PDB file of C-alpha atoms in Angstrom:
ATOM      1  CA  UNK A   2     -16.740   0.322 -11.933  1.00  0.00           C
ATOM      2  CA  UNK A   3     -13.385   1.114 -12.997  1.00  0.00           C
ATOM      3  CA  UNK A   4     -12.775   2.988 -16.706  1.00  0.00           C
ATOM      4  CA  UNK A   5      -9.879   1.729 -18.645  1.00  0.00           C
ATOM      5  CA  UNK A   6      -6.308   3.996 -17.637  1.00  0.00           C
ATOM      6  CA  UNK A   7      -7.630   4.829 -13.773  1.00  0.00           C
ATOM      7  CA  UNK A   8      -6.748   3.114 -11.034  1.00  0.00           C
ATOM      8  CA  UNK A   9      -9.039   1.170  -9.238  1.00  0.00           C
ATOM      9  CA  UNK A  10      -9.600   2.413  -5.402  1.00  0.00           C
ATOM     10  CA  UNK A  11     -10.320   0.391  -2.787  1.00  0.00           C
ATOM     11  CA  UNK A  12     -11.026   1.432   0.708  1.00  0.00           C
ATOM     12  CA  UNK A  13      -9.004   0.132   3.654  1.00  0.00           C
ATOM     13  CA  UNK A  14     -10.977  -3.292   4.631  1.00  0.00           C
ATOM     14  CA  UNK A  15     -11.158  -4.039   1.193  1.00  0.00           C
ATOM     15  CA  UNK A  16      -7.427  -3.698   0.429  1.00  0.00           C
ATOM     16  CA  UNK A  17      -7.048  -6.397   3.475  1.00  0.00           C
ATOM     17  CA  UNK A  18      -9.634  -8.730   2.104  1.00  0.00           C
ATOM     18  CA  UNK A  19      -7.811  -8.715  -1.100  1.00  0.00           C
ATOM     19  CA  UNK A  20      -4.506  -8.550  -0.008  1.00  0.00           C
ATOM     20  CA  UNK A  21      -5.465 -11.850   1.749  1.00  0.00           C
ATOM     21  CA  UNK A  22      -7.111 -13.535  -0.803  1.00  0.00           C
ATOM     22  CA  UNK A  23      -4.274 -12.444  -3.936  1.00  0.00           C
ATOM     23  CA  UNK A  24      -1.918 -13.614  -1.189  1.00  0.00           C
ATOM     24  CA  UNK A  25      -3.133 -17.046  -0.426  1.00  0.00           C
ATOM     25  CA  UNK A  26      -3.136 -17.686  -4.243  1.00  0.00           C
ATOM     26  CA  UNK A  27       0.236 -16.663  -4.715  1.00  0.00           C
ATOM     27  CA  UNK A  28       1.223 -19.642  -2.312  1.00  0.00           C
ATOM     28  CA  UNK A  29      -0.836 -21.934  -4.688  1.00  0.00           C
ATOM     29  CA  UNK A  30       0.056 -21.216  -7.877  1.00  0.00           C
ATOM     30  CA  UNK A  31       4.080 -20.531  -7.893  1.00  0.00           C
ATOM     31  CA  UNK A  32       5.933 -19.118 -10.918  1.00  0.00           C
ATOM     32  CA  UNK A  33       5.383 -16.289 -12.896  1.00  0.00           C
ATOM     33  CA  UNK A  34       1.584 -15.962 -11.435  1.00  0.00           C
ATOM     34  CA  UNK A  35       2.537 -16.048  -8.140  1.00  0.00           C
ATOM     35  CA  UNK A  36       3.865 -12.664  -9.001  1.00  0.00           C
ATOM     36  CA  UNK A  37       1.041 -10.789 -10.532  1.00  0.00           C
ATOM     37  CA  UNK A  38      -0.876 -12.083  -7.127  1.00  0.00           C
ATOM     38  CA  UNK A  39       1.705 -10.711  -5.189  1.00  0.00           C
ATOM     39  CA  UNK A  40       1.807  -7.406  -6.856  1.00  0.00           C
ATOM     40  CA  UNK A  41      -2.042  -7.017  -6.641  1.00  0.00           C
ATOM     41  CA  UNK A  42      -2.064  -7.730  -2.764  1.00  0.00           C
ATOM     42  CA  UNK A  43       0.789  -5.133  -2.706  1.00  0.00           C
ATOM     43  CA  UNK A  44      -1.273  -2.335  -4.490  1.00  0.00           C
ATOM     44  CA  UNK A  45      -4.370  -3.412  -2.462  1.00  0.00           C
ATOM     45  CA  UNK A  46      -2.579  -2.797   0.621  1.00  0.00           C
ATOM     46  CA  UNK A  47      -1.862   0.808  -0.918  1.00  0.00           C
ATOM     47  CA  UNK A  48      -5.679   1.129  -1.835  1.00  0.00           C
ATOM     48  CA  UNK A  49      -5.672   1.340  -5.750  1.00  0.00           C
ATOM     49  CA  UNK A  50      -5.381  -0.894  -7.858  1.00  0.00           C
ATOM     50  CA  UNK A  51      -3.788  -0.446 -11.302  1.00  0.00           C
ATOM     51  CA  UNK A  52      -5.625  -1.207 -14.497  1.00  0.00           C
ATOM     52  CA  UNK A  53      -2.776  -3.588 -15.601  1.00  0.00           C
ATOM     53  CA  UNK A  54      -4.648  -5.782 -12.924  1.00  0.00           C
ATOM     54  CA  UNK A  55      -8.003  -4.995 -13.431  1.00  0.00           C
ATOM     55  CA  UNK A  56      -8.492  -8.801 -14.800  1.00  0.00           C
ATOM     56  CA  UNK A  57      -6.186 -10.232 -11.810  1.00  0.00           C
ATOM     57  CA  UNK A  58      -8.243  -8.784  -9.237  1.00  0.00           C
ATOM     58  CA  UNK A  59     -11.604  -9.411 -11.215  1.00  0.00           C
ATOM     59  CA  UNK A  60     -10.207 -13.633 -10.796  1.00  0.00           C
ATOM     60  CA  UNK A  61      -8.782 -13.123  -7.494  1.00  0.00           C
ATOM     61  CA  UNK A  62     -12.275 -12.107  -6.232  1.00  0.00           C
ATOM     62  CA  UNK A  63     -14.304 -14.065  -8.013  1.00  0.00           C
ATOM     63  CA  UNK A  64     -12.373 -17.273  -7.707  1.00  0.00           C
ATOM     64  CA  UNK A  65     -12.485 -16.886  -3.515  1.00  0.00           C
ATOM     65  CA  UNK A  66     -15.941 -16.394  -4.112  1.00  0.00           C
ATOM     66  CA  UNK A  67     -16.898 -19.174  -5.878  1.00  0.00           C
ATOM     67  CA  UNK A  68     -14.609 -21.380  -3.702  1.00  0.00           C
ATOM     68  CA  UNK A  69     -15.621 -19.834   0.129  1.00  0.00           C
ATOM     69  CA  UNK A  70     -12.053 -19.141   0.307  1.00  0.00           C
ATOM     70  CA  UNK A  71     -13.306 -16.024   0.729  1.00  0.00           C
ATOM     71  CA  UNK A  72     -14.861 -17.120   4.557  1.00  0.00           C
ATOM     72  CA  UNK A  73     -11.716 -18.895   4.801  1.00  0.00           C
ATOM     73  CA  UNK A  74      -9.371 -16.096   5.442  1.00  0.00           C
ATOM     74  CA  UNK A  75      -8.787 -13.084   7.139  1.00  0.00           C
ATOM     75  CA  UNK A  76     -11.456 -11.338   8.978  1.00  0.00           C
ATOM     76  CA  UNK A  77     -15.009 -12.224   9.235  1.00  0.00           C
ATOM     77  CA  UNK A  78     -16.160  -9.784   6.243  1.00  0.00           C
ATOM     78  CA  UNK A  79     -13.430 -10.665   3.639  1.00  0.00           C
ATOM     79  CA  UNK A  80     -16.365 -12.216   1.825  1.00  0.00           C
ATOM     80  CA  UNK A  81     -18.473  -9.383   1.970  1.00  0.00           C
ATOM     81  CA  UNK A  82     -15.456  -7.153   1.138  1.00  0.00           C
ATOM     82  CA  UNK A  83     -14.891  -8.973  -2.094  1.00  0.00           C
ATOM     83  CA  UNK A  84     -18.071  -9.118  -3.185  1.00  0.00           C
ATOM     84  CA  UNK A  85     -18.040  -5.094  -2.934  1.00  0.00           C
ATOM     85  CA  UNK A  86     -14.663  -4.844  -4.660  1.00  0.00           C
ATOM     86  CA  UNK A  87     -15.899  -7.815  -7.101  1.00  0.00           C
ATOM     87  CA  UNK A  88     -19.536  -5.958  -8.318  1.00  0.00           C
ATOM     88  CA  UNK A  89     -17.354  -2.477  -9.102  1.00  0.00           C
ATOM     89  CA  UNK A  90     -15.140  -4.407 -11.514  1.00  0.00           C
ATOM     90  CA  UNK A  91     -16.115  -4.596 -15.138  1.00  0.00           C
ATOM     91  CA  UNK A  92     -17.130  -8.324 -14.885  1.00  0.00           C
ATOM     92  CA  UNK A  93     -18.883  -7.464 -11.384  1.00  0.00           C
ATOM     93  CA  UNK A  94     -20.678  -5.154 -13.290  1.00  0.00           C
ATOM     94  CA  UNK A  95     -21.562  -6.946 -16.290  1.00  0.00           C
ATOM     95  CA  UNK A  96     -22.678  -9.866 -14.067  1.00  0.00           C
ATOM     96  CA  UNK A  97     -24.804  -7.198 -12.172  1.00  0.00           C
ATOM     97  CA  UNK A  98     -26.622  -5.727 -15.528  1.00  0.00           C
ATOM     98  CA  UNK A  99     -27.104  -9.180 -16.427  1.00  0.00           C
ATOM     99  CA  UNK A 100     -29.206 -10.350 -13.664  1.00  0.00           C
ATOM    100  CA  UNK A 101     -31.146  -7.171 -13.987  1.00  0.00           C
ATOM    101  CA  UNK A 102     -32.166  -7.777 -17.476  1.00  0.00           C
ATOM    102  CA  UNK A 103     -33.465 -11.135 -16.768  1.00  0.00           C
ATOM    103  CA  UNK A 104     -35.275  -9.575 -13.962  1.00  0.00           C
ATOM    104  CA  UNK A 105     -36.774  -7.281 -15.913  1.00  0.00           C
ATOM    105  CA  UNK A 106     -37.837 -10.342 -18.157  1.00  0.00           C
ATOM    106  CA  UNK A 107     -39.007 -13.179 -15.162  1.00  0.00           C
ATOM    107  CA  UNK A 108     -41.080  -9.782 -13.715  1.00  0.00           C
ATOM    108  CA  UNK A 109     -43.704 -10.780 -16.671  1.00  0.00           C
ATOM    109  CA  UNK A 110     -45.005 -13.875 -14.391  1.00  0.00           C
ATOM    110  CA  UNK A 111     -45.361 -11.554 -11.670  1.00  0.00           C
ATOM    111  CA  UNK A 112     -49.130 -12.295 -10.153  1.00  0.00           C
ATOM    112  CA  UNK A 113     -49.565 -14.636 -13.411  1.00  0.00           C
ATOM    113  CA  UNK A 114     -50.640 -18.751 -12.620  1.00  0.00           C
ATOM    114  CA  UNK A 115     -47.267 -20.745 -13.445  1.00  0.00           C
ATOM    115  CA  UNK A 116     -48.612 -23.314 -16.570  1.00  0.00           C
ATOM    116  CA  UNK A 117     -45.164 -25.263 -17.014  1.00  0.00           C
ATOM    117  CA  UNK A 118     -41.445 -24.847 -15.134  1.00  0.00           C
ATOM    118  CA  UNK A 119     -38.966 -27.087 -16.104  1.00  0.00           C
ATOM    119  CA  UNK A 120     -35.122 -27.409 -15.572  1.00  0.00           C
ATOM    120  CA  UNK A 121     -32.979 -29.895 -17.844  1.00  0.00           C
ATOM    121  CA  UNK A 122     -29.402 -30.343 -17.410  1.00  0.00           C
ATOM    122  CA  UNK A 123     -27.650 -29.773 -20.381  1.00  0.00           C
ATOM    123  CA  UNK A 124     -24.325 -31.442 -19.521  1.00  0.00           C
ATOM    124  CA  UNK A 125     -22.812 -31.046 -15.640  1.00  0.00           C
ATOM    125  CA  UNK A 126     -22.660 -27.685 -14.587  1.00  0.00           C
ATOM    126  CA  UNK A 127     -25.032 -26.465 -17.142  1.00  0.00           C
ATOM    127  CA  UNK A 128     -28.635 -26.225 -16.931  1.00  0.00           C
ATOM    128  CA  UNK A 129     -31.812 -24.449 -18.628  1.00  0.00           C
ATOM    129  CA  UNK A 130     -34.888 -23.441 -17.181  1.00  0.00           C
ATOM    130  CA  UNK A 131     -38.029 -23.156 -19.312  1.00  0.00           C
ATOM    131  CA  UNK A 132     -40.891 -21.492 -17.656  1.00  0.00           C
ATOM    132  CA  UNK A 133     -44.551 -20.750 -18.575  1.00  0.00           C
ATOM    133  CA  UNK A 134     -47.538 -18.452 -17.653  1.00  0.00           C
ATOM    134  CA  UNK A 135     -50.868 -17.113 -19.565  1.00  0.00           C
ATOM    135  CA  UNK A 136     -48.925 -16.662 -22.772  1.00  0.00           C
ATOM    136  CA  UNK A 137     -45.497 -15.948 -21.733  1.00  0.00           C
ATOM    137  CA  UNK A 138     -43.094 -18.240 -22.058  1.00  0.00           C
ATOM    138  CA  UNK A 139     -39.031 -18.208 -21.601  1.00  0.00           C
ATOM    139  CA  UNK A 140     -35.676 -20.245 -21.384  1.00  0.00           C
ATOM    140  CA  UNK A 141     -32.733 -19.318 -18.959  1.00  0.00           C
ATOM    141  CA  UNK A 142     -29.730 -21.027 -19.654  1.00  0.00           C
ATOM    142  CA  UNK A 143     -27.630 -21.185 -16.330  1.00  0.00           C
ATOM    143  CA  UNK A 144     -23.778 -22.140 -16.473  1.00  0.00           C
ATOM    144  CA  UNK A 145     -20.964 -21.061 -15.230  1.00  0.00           C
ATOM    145  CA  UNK A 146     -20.040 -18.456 -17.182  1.00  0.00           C
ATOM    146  CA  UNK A 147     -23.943 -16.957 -16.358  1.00  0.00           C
ATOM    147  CA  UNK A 148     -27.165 -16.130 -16.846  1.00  0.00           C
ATOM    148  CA  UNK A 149     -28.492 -15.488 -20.054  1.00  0.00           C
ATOM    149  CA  UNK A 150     -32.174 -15.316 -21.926  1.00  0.00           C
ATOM    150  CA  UNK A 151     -32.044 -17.707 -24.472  1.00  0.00           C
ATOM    151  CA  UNK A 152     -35.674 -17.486 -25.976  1.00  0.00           C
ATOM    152  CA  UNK A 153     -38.799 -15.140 -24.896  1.00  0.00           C
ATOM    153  CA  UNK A 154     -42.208 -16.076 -26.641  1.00  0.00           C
ATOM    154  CA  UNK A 155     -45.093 -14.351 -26.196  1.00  0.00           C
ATOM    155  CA  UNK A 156     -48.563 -14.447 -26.983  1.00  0.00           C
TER     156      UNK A 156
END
């Protein structure tokens, strides 16, 4: 992860992957974006990134990503590339700590006999998960935005 005022250093197959990716939404978007998606495939190609675009390349990533755009373009491992770059960023890591803690939480029905699981959709695109054991009972709400506990009862 990057700290606020350093650059952000990528390595030379990750400059590519995101030189591709910032470059193929600079063709989409036009306008004044196109040119912070130009200016982050530039510095990628030069290997750091500045912390101006910290937040450009943090979308950049995460929106090939999400899309397989990722798959889509240049070499075989862009996708695996991004997801590298991606998990160093401050969102990469926040996502990353995230899914740790609830880990750390779902590893109390580890060996335990599962008395309830449940998923309800809350409205499209977001969803929680209630699930039961011996005692131990918690609610996940999934969306796009994340993961996140919601409730843990115990006892």
């Amino acid at each position: 992860m990057t700290e606020r005022g350093d650059s952000f250093k990528l390595n030379e197959d990750e400059g590519l992957a995101v030189a591709e990716a910032a470059t193929a939404f600079a063709s989409v978007v036009g306008g004044d974006r196109a040119a912070l998606y130009r200016e982050l495939a530039a510095q990628a190609v030069e290997g750091s990134i500045d912390d101006t675009l910290i937040d450009v390349l943090e979308r950049v990533s995460a929106l090939a990503l999400e899309t397989g755009k990722s798959r889509q373009i240049g070499k075989a491992e862009a996708e695996r590339y991004l997801l590298a770059v991606y998990r160093r960023t401050p969102a990469g890591a926040a996502l990353t700590a995230e899914v740790s803690d609830i880990n750390k939480v779902l590893a109390h029905f580890a060996g335990k006999p599962l008395e309830s699981i449940r998923v309800s959709a809350r409205m499209p695109g977001r969803y929680l998960l209630d699930i039961a054991a011996e005692g131990f009972a918690v609610q996940l709400s999934l969306e796009p935005e994340g993961l996140e506990v919601r409730s843990v009862n115990a006892g």
